[in-house]
Amino acid sequence: MCSLPVPREPLRRVAVTGGTHGNEMCGVHLVRHWLQAPGELQRPSFSAMPVLANPAATAACRRYMDRDLNRTFTLTFLNSTATPDDPYEVTRARELNELLGPKGTDQAFDFILDLHNTTANTGVCLVSEGSHNTLNLHLCHYLQLQNPGLPCRLLQYDPPGMETYSLESVSKNGIGLEMGPQPQGVLRADLFSRMRTLVASILDFIELYNQGMAFPAFEIDIYRNLGKVDFPRTSDGDLAGTVHPQLQDHDFEPLKPGEPIFKLFSGEDVLYEGNSTVYPVFINEAAYYEKHVAFLKSERIRVSVPALPELTSSSTLAP
Amino acid sequence: MCSLPVPREPLRRVAVTGGTHGNEMCGVHLVRHWLQAPGELQRPSFSAMPVLANPAATAACRRYMDRDLNRTFTLTFLNSTATPDDPYEVTRARELNELLGPKGTDQAFDFILDLHNTTANTGVCLVSEGSHNTLNLHLCHYLQLQNPGLPCRLLQYDPPGMETYSLESVSKNGIGLEMGPQPQGVLRADLFSRMRTLVASILDFIELYNQGMAFPAFEIDIYRNLGKVDFPRTSDGDLAGTVHPQLQDHDFEPLKPGEPIFKLFSGEDVLYEGNSTVYPVFINEAAYYEKHVAFLKSERIRVSVPALPELTSSSTLAP
């Protein structure tokens, strides 16, 4: 397998961002809490900075005000000349790029952990942009070992175009943490507590990495996005049906050709017509209706991840 | 017990309204479907009219544009002079009052069935405004008999002030049908199908009533709203915690004094300090955060419902 180069420097400048989507409440309330009580984000070699990414959308309890912030961190948006008519999220993306970037430069933060919720039954899902980023794969493996009862999957999601656009793409390394199911605008104590524990584990992993720990090679199943599937629609573009009960809530489970994916309002079933088994993810996520996404298809692939050797002593922050 | 007078006329003019809250998707999509294919709403003695109550909020997939439509049907709003600066929902309430009312007059519709979803785990919940409205109690009993496996509860909700304000308050009789849990902006096939079946049963009940069927007396447990409980908050008004995992998803189950109701972000539990057992409803409903409602307390009461004698032959629509 190919794998991107692993950073060979400690990760000193780390941010934990929430409220990138203003109605995904675990990240919103964790970040608000940490802004008052940042102790949980401190480790011997670094202190992660909490950032409320989209304050206006958070105040309005909406995903975004003018456009999806988490699709706005392209160099085109970040480097264009500001005008008074810019959408709120374009202005905010530039501010975050100043704070955490600039994207693609040596001055950028070392790591952004961006916190999300979904209405889909994903459980814990790490979303990793770089193809086979070895650091993220080691991080996922570490979380699996630390939380043996908790399914923790990694979805490799490369943007359809050539350019990355997510908030974490601003930093040198980064990952999105998705947890579901949780309705928009609702804060469930079970998910809040689980996300808090996972963030602590992720900071522990970074600390171990910074302290020079070597991580051995391993094999892992990951899920690679293959593309979106839209809802069935009428000629007017309205929904003609919705996700089939046999598919609803079955994120990351195999979907075989011939199995039902939609139930039409007329009562008929729509069957999956692909040639091979896929693994649907983000099934019936509320925010994706407007993006014409009923679910993402993914393939499950086995990946051999090389060891992460210890940092050389000159670069570690060991006492 | 006291009970309001039962209408002694057939219910000829019936409306089924959805999208009163634009992000409660079962009603939105049922009404859109029925506007194209109204056959399901026809019975021998009447044809129910489907109405998309808040088209602007539905198009935006938001609960409302300017204010909660389902709190706007007071005579104060309905009878005030229109101005160009009126909130969208005030204008829309007046339009609906013209279509289905006027409220409090003989010209008003005989029955409005208003369809809602909630993020709370309420199952099927009928919301009835008039205290002990005998027709609604018979309707609830009929649904329970028709759907033996499906818990179907009636919540008696009288507005805190003197005046009713819901959409169904415009008609001579009416009821709200709530189903949960379903996230805002999501259409689940299981809830969609169940709501469709229940609407059919409700129309069947009205048809039997119109045809002159007598309904015998019975006893039933109902839930009566006792008031709201807010989330724990900081001095700034921010959340200081959320619904306790032991309470989350336990709508209509007994809550005893001393049992936990909130989990603070500090880790502490907040216990219920009331004097008697209550039955929480609408636990962690997304739309109620802004109303400062974490859940409603209700009491469960046993009600003796008198028989509904057959309509006199002069008023029935029997063939």
XYZ file of C-alpha atoms in Angstrom:
638
model
C 0.000 0.000 0.000
C 1.003 3.586 -0.407
C 1.104 5.811 2.623
C 1.742 9.475 3.079
C 4.918 10.477 4.894
C 4.542 10.623 8.650
C 5.456 13.877 10.332
C 8.802 13.507 12.018
C 8.332 16.375 14.422
C 6.356 16.477 17.661
C 2.844 17.851 17.408
C 3.145 20.940 19.568
C 0.374 23.155 18.237
C -2.907 21.287 18.500
C -6.474 22.619 18.242
C -9.764 20.937 19.120
C -12.582 22.538 17.170
C -16.329 22.213 17.738
C -19.371 23.954 16.326
C -18.002 23.849 12.786
C -21.632 22.918 12.216
C -23.594 24.984 14.704
C -26.291 22.382 15.467
C -23.962 19.455 16.240
C -24.113 19.815 19.963
C -21.406 17.581 21.457
C -18.587 19.629 19.965
C -20.378 22.908 20.662
C -20.764 22.189 24.367
C -17.412 20.477 24.844
C -15.615 23.484 23.373
C -17.704 25.930 25.399
C -16.840 23.944 28.523
C -13.127 23.802 27.695
C -13.000 27.531 26.995
C -13.967 27.965 30.659
C -11.976 24.987 32.012
C -9.107 24.135 29.649
C -7.321 21.751 32.019
C -8.630 18.629 30.274
C -6.824 19.647 27.082
C -3.387 19.955 28.708
C -0.672 17.339 28.383
C 2.989 17.572 29.422
C 4.227 18.318 25.887
C 1.376 20.546 24.625
C -1.917 22.251 25.429
C -4.647 21.833 22.853
C -6.522 25.020 22.051
C -10.332 24.834 22.051
C -11.947 26.767 19.184
C -15.639 27.395 18.572
C -15.441 27.304 14.811
C -18.745 28.848 13.730
C -20.013 31.146 16.500
C -22.861 32.691 14.461
C -24.300 29.338 13.389
C -23.872 28.007 16.924
C -25.797 30.970 18.341
C -28.563 30.341 15.801
C -28.381 26.547 16.336
C -28.077 26.039 12.589
C -25.566 24.078 10.538
C -24.391 27.292 8.867
C -25.542 30.806 8.120
C -24.695 31.259 4.420
C -22.733 28.202 3.293
C -21.249 25.031 4.794
C -18.107 26.174 6.660
C -16.579 22.709 6.400
C -16.552 22.984 2.598
C -14.961 26.439 2.575
C -11.264 25.918 3.376
C -10.068 25.855 -0.221
C -7.192 28.094 -1.244
C -9.585 29.761 -3.666
C -11.772 30.998 -0.803
C -8.935 31.577 1.653
C -6.792 33.642 -0.690
C -9.471 35.629 -2.495
C -9.865 39.327 -1.745
C -12.339 40.039 1.040
C -15.460 42.008 0.141
C -18.333 43.270 2.323
C -20.681 40.862 0.530
C -18.725 37.711 1.365
C -20.808 34.938 2.893
C -20.314 34.763 6.656
C -18.558 31.406 6.469
C -16.038 32.640 3.883
C -15.035 35.438 6.253
C -14.912 33.011 9.165
C -12.826 30.503 7.174
C -10.250 33.246 6.543
C -10.177 34.085 10.274
C -9.659 30.429 11.179
C -6.981 30.150 8.506
C -5.155 33.056 10.163
C -5.556 31.466 13.587
C -4.705 27.865 12.687
C -2.913 28.120 9.334
C -2.107 29.503 6.922
C -3.056 26.304 5.101
C -0.135 24.630 3.393
C 2.558 26.621 5.204
C 5.110 25.821 7.893
C 3.300 28.218 10.233
C 0.148 26.070 10.236
C -0.950 24.172 13.347
C 0.414 20.657 13.669
C -2.942 18.979 14.296
C -6.659 19.890 14.227
C -9.229 17.547 15.754
C -12.646 18.632 14.460
C -15.704 17.382 16.380
C -18.968 16.476 14.640
C -22.270 14.723 15.190
C -24.511 12.999 12.700
C -28.120 11.847 12.753
C -26.878 8.596 11.195
C -26.120 5.559 13.324
C -22.378 5.675 12.670
C -21.169 5.110 16.218
C -17.629 6.484 16.430
C -16.253 7.339 13.009
C -12.945 9.012 12.250
C -12.968 10.868 8.940
C -9.512 11.086 7.410
C -8.802 13.110 4.317
C -5.307 12.153 3.265
C -5.252 8.773 1.589
C -3.849 6.260 4.053
C -2.366 8.874 6.346
C -0.276 6.669 8.586
C -0.574 8.888 11.655
C -4.381 8.783 11.484
C -4.368 5.017 11.046
C -2.185 4.630 14.150
C -4.511 6.987 15.990
C -7.561 4.895 15.017
C -5.774 1.694 16.064
C -4.839 3.276 19.395
C -8.487 4.228 20.041
C -9.600 0.690 19.174
C -7.107 -0.765 21.655
C -8.063 1.733 24.358
C -11.808 1.184 23.905
C -12.242 -2.515 23.146
C -16.050 -2.523 23.430
C -16.569 0.521 21.225
C -16.592 0.111 17.437
C -14.323 2.831 16.079
C -14.046 2.999 12.312
C -12.036 5.106 9.937
C -13.663 6.484 6.816
C -11.234 7.666 4.207
C -12.914 10.557 2.486
C -11.107 12.312 -0.311
C -12.967 15.295 -1.726
C -14.402 14.736 -5.195
C -12.282 17.545 -6.662
C -8.535 17.976 -6.427
C -8.557 20.304 -3.432
C -9.241 19.636 0.242
C -11.858 21.851 1.848
C -12.379 20.772 5.454
C -11.388 22.710 8.546
C -8.717 20.175 9.488
C -7.146 20.561 6.042
C -5.788 23.900 7.298
C -3.308 22.163 9.637
C -0.413 19.894 8.778
C -2.250 16.871 10.155
C -5.776 16.448 11.342
C -8.860 14.310 11.574
C -12.606 14.632 11.956
C -14.382 12.804 14.774
C -18.016 11.964 13.969
C -20.420 10.479 16.494
C -23.993 9.405 15.906
C -26.855 9.061 16.098
C -27.770 12.384 17.659
C -30.471 14.719 16.345
C -29.419 18.199 15.327
C -29.890 20.625 18.192
C -29.944 17.878 20.844
C -27.210 17.130 23.394
C -27.290 13.522 24.578
C -25.311 12.855 27.755
C -24.128 9.436 26.544
C -22.608 10.805 23.334
C -21.220 13.885 25.084
C -19.438 11.722 27.629
C -18.139 9.296 24.989
C -16.789 12.094 22.817
C -15.075 13.653 25.811
C -13.384 10.329 26.611
C -12.298 9.873 22.993
C -10.828 13.374 22.794
C -8.829 12.603 25.934
C -7.577 9.380 24.314
C -6.598 11.230 21.143
C -4.612 13.805 23.144
C -2.974 10.926 25.053
C -1.934 9.380 21.742
C -0.390 12.665 20.606
C 1.402 12.929 23.939
C 2.860 9.416 23.566
C 3.925 10.252 20.033
C 5.561 13.472 21.224
C 7.324 11.637 24.033
C 8.996 9.438 21.437
C 7.043 6.200 21.736
C 7.402 3.813 18.824
C 4.155 2.278 17.495
C 4.476 -1.157 15.850
C 3.059 -2.103 12.452
C -0.447 -3.630 12.263
C -3.279 -4.433 9.899
C -6.666 -2.708 10.011
C -9.944 -2.600 8.081
C -10.866 0.861 6.917
C -13.736 2.190 4.800
C -13.061 4.171 1.657
C -15.738 6.463 0.240
C -16.883 5.419 -3.239
C -19.494 8.120 -3.817
C -22.966 9.255 -2.915
C -26.436 7.831 -3.538
C -29.352 10.297 -3.754
C -32.902 9.745 -2.541
C -35.526 8.695 -5.093
C -37.192 11.872 -6.350
C -40.194 12.986 -8.372
C -39.781 14.922 -11.599
C -40.148 18.076 -9.488
C -37.203 17.096 -7.313
C -39.321 16.278 -4.255
C -38.660 13.089 -2.332
C -40.500 10.083 -3.775
C -39.503 7.883 -0.841
C -36.952 7.543 1.909
C -34.332 5.166 3.260
C -35.664 1.612 3.552
C -36.225 0.302 7.101
C -33.821 -2.553 6.356
C -31.051 -0.054 5.574
C -31.888 2.654 8.158
C -29.469 2.596 11.129
C -27.219 -0.044 9.485
C -24.207 2.174 8.810
C -20.987 0.253 8.086
C -22.880 -3.023 7.547
C -22.620 -4.844 4.217
C -25.195 -3.998 1.528
C -25.431 -6.636 -1.176
C -26.783 -6.220 -4.700
C -30.534 -6.833 -4.719
C -31.111 -5.685 -1.138
C -33.606 -2.838 -0.553
C -32.278 0.694 -0.099
C -35.405 2.873 -0.409
C -39.111 2.595 0.361
C -41.157 4.678 -2.073
C -44.259 6.490 -0.832
C -46.160 4.320 -3.336
C -45.143 1.326 -1.210
C -42.607 -0.161 -3.630
C -39.044 -1.027 -2.666
C -36.003 0.234 -4.564
C -33.208 -2.347 -4.624
C -29.478 -1.785 -4.683
C -28.307 -2.452 -8.212
C -24.537 -2.336 -7.789
C -22.249 -5.201 -8.766
C -20.596 -5.783 -5.428
C -21.108 -5.474 -1.712
C -20.668 -1.952 -0.333
C -20.787 -0.469 3.162
C -23.201 2.467 3.443
C -22.201 5.330 5.756
C -24.044 8.496 6.858
C -27.375 6.836 6.133
C -30.182 9.424 6.368
C -28.040 12.262 7.730
C -30.332 15.299 8.037
C -27.835 17.786 6.615
C -27.255 15.762 3.466
C -30.784 15.983 2.030
C -29.896 19.344 0.493
C -26.668 17.841 -0.845
C -28.720 15.087 -2.516
C -27.062 12.380 -0.429
C -29.165 9.618 1.140
C -25.973 7.748 2.039
C -22.360 7.308 0.999
C -21.217 4.011 -0.432
C -17.900 2.806 0.881
C -15.690 -0.221 0.346
C -14.036 -2.025 3.215
C -10.355 -2.560 2.630
C -7.637 -4.238 4.634
C -4.637 -1.992 5.101
C -1.147 -2.872 6.297
C 0.109 0.046 8.316
C 3.866 0.398 8.771
C 5.377 0.994 12.190
C 5.656 4.530 13.463
C 9.251 4.644 14.691
C 10.089 6.756 17.691
C 10.944 10.379 17.080
C 14.643 11.078 17.180
C 15.651 12.340 20.593
C 16.568 15.765 19.254
C 12.974 16.426 18.255
C 11.077 14.869 21.141
C 9.795 16.808 24.098
C 10.674 14.136 26.637
C 11.760 15.613 29.960
C -64.885 13.862 36.066
C -65.872 16.846 34.019
C -65.982 16.552 30.274
C -66.578 19.034 27.529
C -69.725 18.666 25.472
C -69.369 16.304 22.572
C -70.267 17.648 19.151
C -73.638 16.312 18.132
C -73.162 16.881 14.435
C -71.211 14.827 11.912
C -67.671 15.981 11.224
C -67.950 16.894 7.574
C -65.161 19.419 7.138
C -61.907 17.797 8.168
C -58.318 18.941 7.513
C -55.055 17.042 7.959
C -52.216 19.509 8.391
C -48.479 18.859 8.185
C -45.402 21.054 8.131
C -46.757 23.305 10.860
C -43.137 22.948 11.926
C -41.149 22.843 8.699
C -38.498 20.355 9.824
C -40.871 17.672 11.148
C -40.729 15.508 8.116
C -43.459 12.868 8.433
C -46.257 15.419 8.199
C -44.424 17.423 5.539
C -44.052 14.461 3.216
C -47.431 12.883 3.955
C -49.195 16.135 3.088
C -47.077 16.633 -0.042
C -47.982 13.096 -1.092
C -51.702 13.582 -0.398
C -51.778 16.859 -2.313
C -50.826 14.767 -5.368
C -52.853 11.657 -4.438
C -55.721 12.591 -2.107
C -57.547 9.253 -2.353
C -56.262 8.017 1.015
C -58.038 10.893 2.754
C -61.468 10.112 1.315
C -64.219 8.364 3.255
C -67.888 7.906 2.314
C -69.066 10.805 4.491
C -66.211 13.279 4.003
C -62.907 13.998 2.290
C -60.182 15.342 4.533
C -58.273 18.261 3.054
C -54.459 18.066 3.190
C -52.810 21.390 4.099
C -49.110 22.232 4.171
C -49.306 24.623 7.084
C -45.964 26.463 6.898
C -44.688 26.376 3.308
C -41.816 28.845 3.842
C -40.417 26.998 6.861
C -40.874 23.689 5.051
C -38.923 24.965 2.044
C -36.154 26.132 4.394
C -36.378 22.912 6.470
C -36.667 24.977 9.634
C -39.197 24.875 12.444
C -40.325 28.397 11.602
C -39.137 31.550 9.873
C -39.957 34.315 12.385
C -41.929 32.752 15.228
C -43.463 29.390 16.153
C -46.601 29.079 13.989
C -48.161 26.631 16.436
C -48.193 29.330 19.142
C -49.734 31.988 16.898
C -53.419 31.098 16.608
C -54.612 33.425 19.372
C -57.456 35.810 18.665
C -55.026 38.632 19.409
C -52.846 37.679 16.438
C -55.682 36.515 14.206
C -57.796 39.640 14.618
C -55.077 42.304 14.684
C -54.653 44.600 11.701
C -52.183 43.287 9.145
C -49.040 45.339 8.523
C -46.163 44.817 6.086
C -43.835 44.159 9.032
C -45.839 41.257 10.456
C -43.793 38.132 11.130
C -44.299 35.549 8.383
C -46.095 33.144 10.717
C -48.582 35.801 11.848
C -49.560 36.375 8.227
C -49.720 32.642 7.617
C -51.837 32.068 10.746
C -54.379 34.588 9.419
C -54.450 32.781 6.044
C -55.019 29.427 7.755
C -57.686 30.998 9.954
C -59.478 32.124 6.791
C -59.119 28.682 5.223
C -60.009 26.549 8.259
C -61.780 28.946 10.614
C -62.538 31.606 11.564
C -61.635 30.365 15.013
C -64.568 30.243 17.398
C -67.239 30.587 14.717
C -69.810 28.243 13.206
C -67.994 28.514 9.875
C -64.863 26.849 11.267
C -63.796 23.374 10.169
C -65.198 20.510 12.228
C -61.862 18.805 12.862
C -58.146 19.500 12.323
C -55.622 16.689 12.707
C -52.186 18.337 12.988
C -49.150 16.086 12.364
C -45.892 16.523 14.292
C -42.617 14.795 15.033
C -40.377 15.097 18.046
C -36.789 14.144 18.784
C -38.053 12.713 22.087
C -38.861 9.031 22.458
C -42.592 9.595 22.859
C -43.830 6.871 20.554
C -47.353 7.790 19.475
C -48.702 10.699 21.493
C -51.986 12.488 20.956
C -51.936 16.061 22.236
C -55.375 17.265 23.237
C -56.043 20.832 24.274
C -59.537 20.827 25.669
C -59.602 19.356 29.142
C -61.049 15.867 28.903
C -62.505 16.373 25.464
C -64.653 13.273 25.204
C -64.352 12.931 21.432
C -60.527 12.912 21.648
C -60.593 10.348 24.438
C -62.793 8.062 22.340
C -60.452 8.603 19.415
C -57.436 7.633 21.538
C -59.263 4.546 22.818
C -60.178 3.563 19.261
C -56.527 3.820 18.168
C -55.449 1.697 21.132
C -57.979 -0.993 20.210
C -56.988 -0.882 16.531
C -53.239 -1.041 17.261
C -52.859 -3.350 20.269
C -49.052 -3.589 20.067
C -48.505 0.144 19.739
C -48.471 2.324 22.865
C -50.699 5.294 22.096
C -50.962 7.894 24.853
C -52.939 11.063 25.249
C -51.271 14.132 26.706
C -53.683 16.747 27.921
C -51.932 20.045 27.321
C -53.710 23.223 28.284
C -51.834 26.413 27.407
C -50.377 28.235 30.398
C -52.468 31.341 29.665
C -56.200 31.530 29.188
C -56.171 31.344 25.421
C -55.516 28.420 23.075
C -52.874 29.033 20.424
C -52.368 25.862 18.399
C -53.352 25.298 14.789
C -56.056 22.783 15.734
C -57.603 25.359 18.087
C -58.934 27.066 14.941
C -61.431 24.257 14.292
C -64.370 23.125 16.421
C -62.557 19.920 17.377
C -59.047 18.797 16.771
C -56.014 16.976 17.987
C -52.249 16.939 17.503
C -50.520 13.696 16.577
C -46.891 13.559 17.749
C -44.521 10.760 16.826
C -40.950 10.284 17.969
C -38.098 9.879 18.078
C -37.152 11.343 14.725
C -34.410 13.945 14.200
C -35.431 17.261 12.696
C -34.931 17.194 8.937
C -34.933 13.391 8.728
C -37.677 11.189 7.276
C -37.645 7.691 8.735
C -39.632 5.123 6.758
C -40.848 3.348 9.903
C -42.356 6.498 11.439
C -43.712 7.686 8.092
C -45.520 4.407 7.578
C -46.844 4.315 11.147
C -48.147 7.870 10.962
C -49.852 7.105 7.657
C -51.588 4.092 9.231
C -52.663 6.127 12.250
C -54.097 8.918 10.112
C -56.110 6.295 8.238
C -57.407 4.942 11.566
C -58.347 8.432 12.746
C -60.291 9.071 9.546
C -61.980 5.665 9.971
C -63.015 6.692 13.482
C -64.516 9.926 12.189
C -66.334 7.961 9.499
C -67.814 5.556 12.060
C -68.860 8.533 14.185
C -70.455 10.200 11.174
C -72.254 6.999 10.246
C -73.935 7.041 13.645
C -72.017 4.375 15.527
C -72.407 4.478 19.313
C -69.175 4.159 21.311
C -69.501 2.632 24.805
C -68.107 4.141 28.006
C -64.610 3.073 29.163
C -61.781 3.985 31.494
C -58.381 5.161 30.283
C -55.092 6.461 31.686
C -54.126 9.839 30.325
C -51.246 12.203 31.058
C -51.868 15.768 32.143
C -49.166 18.399 31.711
C -48.029 19.874 35.029
C -45.395 22.278 33.731
C -41.903 22.488 32.315
C -38.450 21.770 33.719
C -35.502 23.759 32.290
C -31.963 22.500 31.754
C -29.341 23.349 34.376
C -27.645 26.558 33.257
C -24.627 28.692 34.070
C -25.011 32.280 35.243
C -24.597 33.268 31.568
C -27.558 31.136 30.567
C -25.469 28.493 28.803
C -26.172 24.824 29.438
C -24.361 23.478 32.491
C -25.382 19.904 31.716
C -27.952 17.877 29.840
C -30.611 15.222 30.357
C -29.332 12.332 32.464
C -28.772 9.025 30.640
C -31.223 7.380 33.059
C -33.962 9.801 31.997
C -33.097 10.157 28.294
C -35.532 8.187 26.057
C -37.800 7.302 29.019
C -40.781 9.460 28.080
C -44.023 8.495 29.868
C -42.167 6.358 32.417
C -42.432 7.164 36.146
C -39.842 9.543 37.618
C -39.624 9.298 41.397
C -38.255 11.901 43.807
C -34.510 11.427 44.221
C -33.928 9.941 40.764
C -31.416 11.672 38.470
C -32.691 14.051 35.813
C -29.542 15.883 34.644
C -25.847 15.119 34.249
C -23.770 18.261 34.742
C -20.647 18.797 32.641
C -18.772 18.772 35.945
C -19.821 15.127 36.302
C -22.365 15.611 39.094
C -25.946 14.370 38.920
C -28.963 16.606 39.503
C -31.795 14.725 41.225
C -35.519 15.234 40.885
C -36.672 17.046 43.983
C -40.453 16.909 43.579
C -42.753 15.412 46.177
C -44.417 12.800 44.036
C -43.934 10.587 41.023
C -44.339 12.351 37.685
C -44.226 11.182 34.065
C -41.785 13.204 31.943
C -42.739 13.851 28.322
C -40.885 15.492 25.418
C -37.568 14.677 27.070
C -34.739 16.449 25.212
C -36.837 17.744 22.320
C -34.515 19.816 20.111
C -36.978 22.653 19.551
C -37.559 23.184 23.255
C -34.030 24.261 24.207
C -34.883 27.820 23.166
C -38.109 27.595 25.144
C -36.094 26.572 28.224
C -37.770 23.179 28.403
C -35.722 20.039 29.039
C -38.932 18.063 29.561
C -42.547 18.457 30.613
C -43.724 16.925 33.848
C -47.062 15.185 33.637
C -49.289 13.283 36.001
C -50.975 10.042 35.000
C -54.655 10.050 35.780
C -57.401 7.507 35.354
C -60.373 8.938 33.522
C -63.889 7.540 33.172
C -65.120 8.448 29.741
C -68.865 8.458 29.149
C -70.384 6.706 26.169
C -70.619 8.546 22.895
C -74.202 7.852 21.865
C -75.042 7.489 18.220
C -75.845 10.647 16.323
C -79.526 11.144 15.767
C -80.550 9.880 12.362
C -81.428 13.359 11.152
C -77.825 14.482 11.494
C -75.940 11.363 10.321
C -74.674 10.924 6.835
C -75.641 7.267 6.646
C -76.636 6.246 3.172
